[in-house]
Amino acid sequence: MRKTDKRRSSSWRGAVRVPLAVVTLLALAAGPAAADGGGPEPGPGRPPASTAAWLPFPGGVFSVDTGTRTVRYRACDGDTGRATDPGMRVVGRSARGTLTLDGTTYAYDVPLVGRRWGTLEVARPGARPQRLAGPVVTDPTDPAAGRRLLPLTDRLRQVVDATAGTNPAGVTVRDLSGRYGDQQVAVNGTFRPKAASVIKLWILVELLRRVDCGQVSLDEGVLVTPADVVDGTGELQHETFPQVVSLRRLAEYTIVYSDNTAANVLIGYLRGFGPVNALADSMNQWQTILARKFLDEDAARRGEENYTSPDDVVSLLGAVWDAQILTPGSRDLLIDFMRRQTLNTKIPAVLPPGVPIAHKTGDLPDASHDVGYYLVPGSEVAVAFLTSGPIATGDEVVRRLARTVYDYLPEGR
């Protein structure tokens, strides 16, 4: 078995582990998503039942779900949608199969456990087969080191249990530094509240993925009209329209100011909810869905809502950190936006001054979230704190969970 180079820089800007590093996958069941990339439908999260994994490669991912015998190839050159492979075999704890879709054949061998390399061969008509490979990680790199993070679970559970009557909550924490062997811990990790503005992270990742594919440029301008403007958080609403706004500024405002107008314009630019949901589905993040624009009260009354879970958030954050779903340049840009987040009443409010973080909040009258990265050199972690219930008390739950994690890290003790 090949070993992954676990050396890190003390700065997040040098945090790529290996070019094709991969992420811990959750065992969640999934029904096939629509082939048009629409992703899962709103509603209760799917119950744990199957083993899933995804293999990243430059410009894309290949995911498998052995419970439903489905696969998905999504890359710069196309998207198969979630496709059924009746011939999928689970051999030696790997998923293997050969599937032909629209004339292209995908032959795969994707490990489901352990630190092993997976392969994907893509054979298109009239072209030489393309072989893609990378290490699939579905457990800690160092189990002994990982066990040192496990006691944090009990401390987090005490907070979650104490506030469950008023504000049900879920929390997931993943070691990014290697200090704890890349261990992940969670309390109610599949808890699925309304996503609020946390879903904006998926919108940005999908946009930046297209930038990395060479399909769009952040210098491109988008016409924003008065009809696009909504209230709530954000700065764009205070400007004069119509005007052309660059994708770069829309992306920046969506994260730095949690700008609802900018986020809605980006959803329209991406041509709706389907591509964002396809991104989540391609990484087996089945608790996450984008089903309405921000401040769309008519859609909310129809029951159309955005959802996510702590486990899905950390899955995305881990993939971004390791430059799996984005290039290092786009990864750095997104984290820089998160470092400049202007809504700082939760995680930053309870950490000592100067502690480096990058985060994204989410607020609704009945939900309070904060997610992101603690960037303490040598102890970097990805965190997701999600709550439902009254926002005022939910804010305090998030702050308690945030401080609990910090106090457990070496820098906080």
XYZ file of C-alpha atoms in Angstrom:
413
model
C 0.000 0.000 0.000
C 1.361 3.385 -0.978
C 1.713 5.947 1.773
C 0.403 9.463 1.365
C 2.827 12.313 2.042
C 1.385 13.895 5.181
C 3.752 16.847 5.500
C 2.020 20.197 5.926
C 3.035 23.784 5.807
C 2.285 25.770 8.933
C 0.223 28.064 6.701
C -3.071 27.159 5.046
C -1.700 28.446 1.751
C 0.648 25.469 1.593
C -1.821 22.896 2.745
C -2.057 20.545 -0.239
C -1.138 17.048 0.909
C -0.891 15.159 -2.355
C -2.122 16.069 -5.835
C -4.853 13.445 -5.787
C -5.564 13.124 -2.075
C -9.077 12.088 -1.188
C -11.526 12.467 1.607
C -13.271 10.391 4.235
C -16.607 9.222 2.837
C -19.778 8.638 4.793
C -21.812 5.441 4.649
C -25.113 6.862 3.451
C -27.719 5.258 1.248
C -28.849 7.028 -1.879
C -31.376 6.534 -4.583
C -30.203 7.398 -8.084
C -30.314 11.104 -8.819
C -31.871 12.366 -11.982
C -29.592 12.061 -14.970
C -29.984 15.775 -15.663
C -27.858 16.580 -12.622
C -30.745 17.734 -10.453
C -29.485 15.846 -7.414
C -31.616 14.519 -4.546
C -35.078 15.813 -3.812
C -35.909 17.820 -0.654
C -37.118 15.912 2.352
C -35.706 13.786 5.144
C -32.102 12.686 4.768
C -31.433 9.205 3.513
C -30.786 6.653 6.240
C -27.383 4.990 6.689
C -27.321 1.762 4.717
C -24.606 1.573 2.095
C -20.934 2.201 1.500
C -19.942 4.988 -0.839
C -16.659 6.464 -1.993
C -15.386 8.928 -4.558
C -12.148 9.167 -6.452
C -10.854 12.669 -7.293
C -8.654 13.375 -10.293
C -7.585 16.597 -12.013
C -10.742 18.284 -13.221
C -13.283 15.880 -11.786
C -14.478 13.044 -9.580
C -15.825 9.520 -9.984
C -18.183 8.341 -7.257
C -19.666 4.954 -6.456
C -22.494 3.813 -4.195
C -22.567 0.079 -3.648
C -25.980 0.169 -1.961
C -27.758 1.287 -5.120
C -25.125 0.055 -7.606
C -24.754 3.568 -9.007
C -21.794 5.593 -10.236
C -21.234 9.144 -11.411
C -18.465 10.661 -13.515
C -18.372 14.451 -13.326
C -15.451 16.343 -14.796
C -14.541 19.265 -17.033
C -15.407 17.206 -20.097
C -18.858 16.060 -19.016
C -21.244 14.567 -16.480
C -22.882 11.163 -16.735
C -25.423 11.913 -14.043
C -26.064 9.227 -11.452
C -26.077 6.034 -13.520
C -26.956 2.486 -12.524
C -24.321 -0.211 -13.037
C -26.039 -3.584 -12.471
C -22.693 -5.294 -13.019
C -20.917 -3.536 -10.145
C -19.057 -6.020 -7.981
C -17.694 -5.609 -4.478
C -14.462 -7.619 -4.511
C -11.929 -7.500 -1.693
C -13.614 -4.393 -0.254
C -13.390 -2.520 -3.534
C -16.121 -1.555 -5.973
C -15.316 -2.692 -9.499
C -17.168 -2.510 -12.763
C -17.275 -1.524 -16.419
C -20.063 0.663 -17.721
C -20.662 2.204 -21.154
C -22.655 5.439 -21.347
C -23.233 7.355 -24.589
C -20.403 5.464 -26.245
C -17.822 6.108 -23.518
C -16.682 3.210 -21.344
C -15.737 3.661 -17.686
C -13.744 0.839 -16.089
C -13.205 1.434 -12.382
C -11.676 -0.108 -9.293
C -12.498 2.102 -6.296
C -11.484 0.990 -2.767
C -14.193 1.322 -0.137
C -11.971 1.089 2.932
C -8.387 1.732 3.835
C -5.648 3.775 2.210
C -5.457 2.283 -1.234
C -5.181 3.592 -4.751
C -8.183 3.525 -7.005
C -8.181 3.629 -10.782
C -10.528 4.759 -13.508
C -10.017 4.136 -17.216
C -12.082 6.259 -19.582
C -12.291 5.009 -23.165
C -13.926 7.296 -25.700
C -14.664 6.342 -29.311
C -11.650 6.955 -31.544
C -9.368 8.014 -28.684
C -6.744 6.296 -26.579
C -8.048 5.234 -23.140
C -7.323 7.747 -20.371
C -6.159 6.262 -17.077
C -6.869 8.229 -13.906
C -5.687 7.200 -10.467
C -5.558 8.426 -6.884
C -5.604 7.234 -3.270
C -9.054 6.685 -1.781
C -9.096 7.335 1.961
C -11.953 6.033 4.053
C -10.331 5.880 7.482
C -7.712 7.856 9.478
C -4.153 7.893 8.225
C -2.870 7.073 11.698
C -5.423 5.283 13.918
C -3.299 5.727 17.045
C -3.089 9.479 16.502
C -6.769 9.550 15.595
C -7.783 8.071 18.920
C -6.442 11.191 20.627
C -9.246 13.217 19.048
C -12.044 10.865 20.091
C -12.520 12.291 23.643
C -13.606 15.552 22.009
C -16.807 13.738 21.022
C -17.925 13.428 24.660
C -17.330 17.114 25.323
C -19.315 18.132 22.263
C -22.131 15.733 23.137
C -22.505 17.359 26.538
C -23.218 20.693 24.854
C -25.551 19.175 22.245
C -27.524 17.195 24.826
C -27.841 20.158 27.189
C -29.444 22.340 24.518
C -31.400 19.736 22.537
C -34.770 20.814 23.913
C -34.477 24.333 22.551
C -31.941 24.059 19.753
C -31.272 20.624 18.240
C -27.717 20.681 16.921
C -25.115 18.722 15.035
C -21.356 19.138 14.900
C -18.566 17.555 12.870
C -14.827 18.163 13.249
C -12.059 16.875 10.988
C -8.342 17.041 11.624
C -6.549 18.615 8.659
C -3.082 18.900 10.160
C -2.186 15.237 10.626
C -1.748 15.796 14.378
C -4.754 13.544 14.940
C -4.187 11.250 11.978
C -6.869 12.972 9.875
C -9.523 11.671 12.239
C -13.104 12.925 12.002
C -15.509 13.066 14.950
C -19.159 14.037 15.045
C -22.211 14.357 17.222
C -25.393 14.169 15.142
C -23.277 14.477 12.009
C -26.251 13.710 9.735
C -28.489 16.289 11.445
C -30.203 18.074 8.559
C -31.493 21.588 9.282
C -32.225 24.333 6.792
C -28.897 25.259 5.257
C -29.373 29.041 5.317
C -26.323 30.816 3.853
C -23.991 27.867 4.409
C -25.241 26.542 1.041
C -23.416 29.479 -0.572
C -20.190 27.481 -0.186
C -21.434 24.938 -2.747
C -22.412 27.742 -5.126
C -18.903 29.185 -4.935
C -17.179 25.827 -5.310
C -19.202 25.049 -8.437
C -18.336 28.448 -9.913
C -14.625 28.063 -9.122
C -14.636 24.498 -10.465
C -15.738 25.933 -13.811
C -12.991 28.537 -13.608
C -10.473 25.732 -13.072
C -11.908 23.902 -16.092
C -11.326 26.984 -18.228
C -15.039 27.313 -18.920
C -15.479 30.773 -17.350
C -13.326 33.664 -16.168
C -13.833 35.618 -12.962
C -13.271 38.759 -15.022
C -16.460 38.042 -16.961
C -19.293 40.490 -16.300
C -22.922 39.656 -15.499
C -25.796 42.086 -15.942
C -27.585 42.627 -12.635
C -31.013 44.251 -12.892
C -33.315 45.770 -10.251
C -35.390 42.580 -10.409
C -32.384 40.626 -9.108
C -32.023 42.681 -5.934
C -33.178 41.207 -2.620
C -32.705 42.387 0.937
C -31.251 40.621 3.941
C -27.491 40.369 4.264
C -25.223 41.874 1.652
C -23.851 45.075 0.176
C -24.864 44.800 -3.470
C -28.466 45.789 -2.727
C -27.317 49.333 -1.888
C -25.917 49.998 -5.375
C -27.628 51.363 -8.482
C -28.927 48.959 -11.123
C -28.850 47.838 -13.856
C -25.095 47.425 -13.934
C -22.577 44.805 -15.032
C -20.847 43.118 -12.086
C -17.825 40.850 -12.467
C -18.021 37.220 -11.404
C -15.093 37.919 -9.105
C -17.010 40.563 -7.175
C -20.157 38.435 -7.073
C -18.113 35.539 -5.672
C -16.354 37.735 -3.131
C -19.563 39.375 -1.897
C -21.370 36.022 -1.642
C -18.904 34.904 1.032
C -17.424 38.053 2.596
C -20.809 39.785 3.089
C -23.028 36.700 2.683
C -24.657 38.732 -0.068
C -28.059 37.317 -1.015
C -28.335 39.283 -4.249
C -24.891 38.165 -5.411
C -25.658 34.538 -4.546
C -28.954 34.612 -6.441
C -27.276 36.119 -9.508
C -24.672 33.341 -9.405
C -27.399 30.700 -9.203
C -28.893 32.197 -12.350
C -25.490 32.370 -14.021
C -24.916 28.674 -13.262
C -28.332 27.992 -14.851
C -30.233 27.008 -11.790
C -30.059 24.576 -8.935
C -29.092 21.478 -10.944
C -25.333 22.101 -11.251
C -24.944 22.854 -7.541
C -26.881 19.727 -6.616
C -24.829 17.744 -9.123
C -21.675 18.922 -7.337
C -22.990 17.633 -4.009
C -24.200 14.360 -5.503
C -20.880 13.728 -7.237
C -19.194 13.764 -3.817
C -21.951 11.649 -2.225
C -23.096 14.571 -0.067
C -26.690 13.395 -0.060
C -27.900 15.467 2.867
C -27.317 18.667 0.859
C -29.689 20.285 -1.620
C -30.213 23.726 -3.127
C -33.941 24.045 -3.891
C -34.676 27.774 -3.805
C -33.042 31.163 -4.139
C -32.407 33.369 -1.128
C -35.328 35.403 0.214
C -37.746 33.600 -2.130
C -40.705 33.519 0.230
C -43.088 32.030 -2.345
C -40.785 29.048 -2.815
C -40.450 28.649 0.954
C -44.233 28.576 1.316
C -44.332 25.821 -1.300
C -42.003 23.794 0.892
C -38.961 24.301 -1.324
C -35.982 24.571 1.014
C -32.210 24.273 1.139
C -30.696 21.675 3.464
C -27.320 20.354 4.539
C -25.634 18.475 7.397
C -22.435 18.857 9.439
C -20.939 15.773 7.786
C -21.624 17.116 4.295
C -20.193 20.534 5.156
C -16.966 19.028 6.467
C -16.775 16.709 3.463
C -16.832 19.776 1.213
C -14.416 21.751 3.385
C -11.982 18.848 3.452
C -12.117 18.468 -0.330
C -11.484 22.191 -0.770
C -8.602 22.189 1.720
C -6.855 19.300 0.010
C -7.349 20.889 -3.435
C -9.330 17.843 -4.526
C -12.361 19.552 -6.026
C -10.557 22.848 -6.788
C -7.048 23.757 -7.877
C -4.747 25.234 -5.209
C -5.286 28.715 -6.644
C -9.060 28.539 -6.434
C -8.825 26.878 -3.017
C -6.725 29.795 -1.758
C -9.152 32.346 -3.172
C -12.172 30.749 -1.483
C -10.422 30.441 1.873
C -9.276 34.052 1.583
C -12.901 35.108 1.122
C -13.821 33.068 4.199
C -11.028 34.680 6.205
C -12.552 38.088 5.399
C -16.086 37.108 6.472
C -17.715 40.190 8.028
C -20.347 38.386 10.132
C -18.319 37.474 13.195
C -20.687 37.012 16.142
C -20.260 33.244 16.471
C -16.963 31.357 16.072
C -14.706 34.468 16.155
C -16.567 35.926 19.140
C -15.443 33.179 21.529
C -11.878 32.609 20.359
C -8.918 34.625 21.647
C -8.027 37.650 19.525
C -5.683 36.799 16.703
C -6.643 33.135 16.331
C -6.679 32.603 12.543
C -9.956 31.294 11.171
C -11.862 31.196 7.895
C -15.607 30.674 8.153
C -19.098 31.037 6.713
C -22.207 31.743 8.763
C -25.839 30.861 8.144
C -28.802 32.596 9.782
C -32.569 32.163 9.647
C -35.189 32.843 12.318
C -35.149 29.104 13.032
C -31.516 28.202 12.279
C -28.049 29.365 13.318
C -24.832 27.967 11.832
C -21.141 28.654 11.530
C -18.703 26.471 9.609
C -15.148 26.719 8.371
C -11.528 26.278 9.370
C -9.509 26.847 12.522
C -6.153 27.762 11.026
C -3.984 27.344 14.119
C -0.592 26.314 12.650
C -0.002 22.618 13.218
C -3.546 22.035 14.529
C -5.748 22.973 11.580
C -9.267 21.543 11.632
C -12.456 21.854 9.614
C -15.589 22.425 11.695
C -19.332 22.572 11.131
C -21.739 23.750 13.840
C -25.395 23.597 12.722
C -28.514 24.240 14.804
C -32.252 24.617 14.429
C -34.686 26.435 16.699
C -34.688 30.096 17.784
C -31.731 31.952 16.314
C -30.814 33.855 19.493
C -30.274 30.726 21.565
C -28.886 28.904 18.530
C -26.135 31.519 18.284
C -25.108 30.687 21.839
C -25.077 26.945 21.130
C -22.749 27.556 18.186
C -20.463 29.674 20.356
C -20.304 26.981 23.046
C -19.473 24.287 20.510
C -16.878 26.512 18.845
C -15.097 27.187 22.128
C -15.249 23.511 23.111
C -13.341 22.550 19.974
C -10.785 25.309 20.428
C -10.155 24.408 24.075
C -9.408 20.836 23.035
C -6.737 21.821 20.526
C -3.166 22.236 21.799
C -3.243 25.979 21.151
C -6.339 26.345 23.296
C -4.982 24.544 26.354
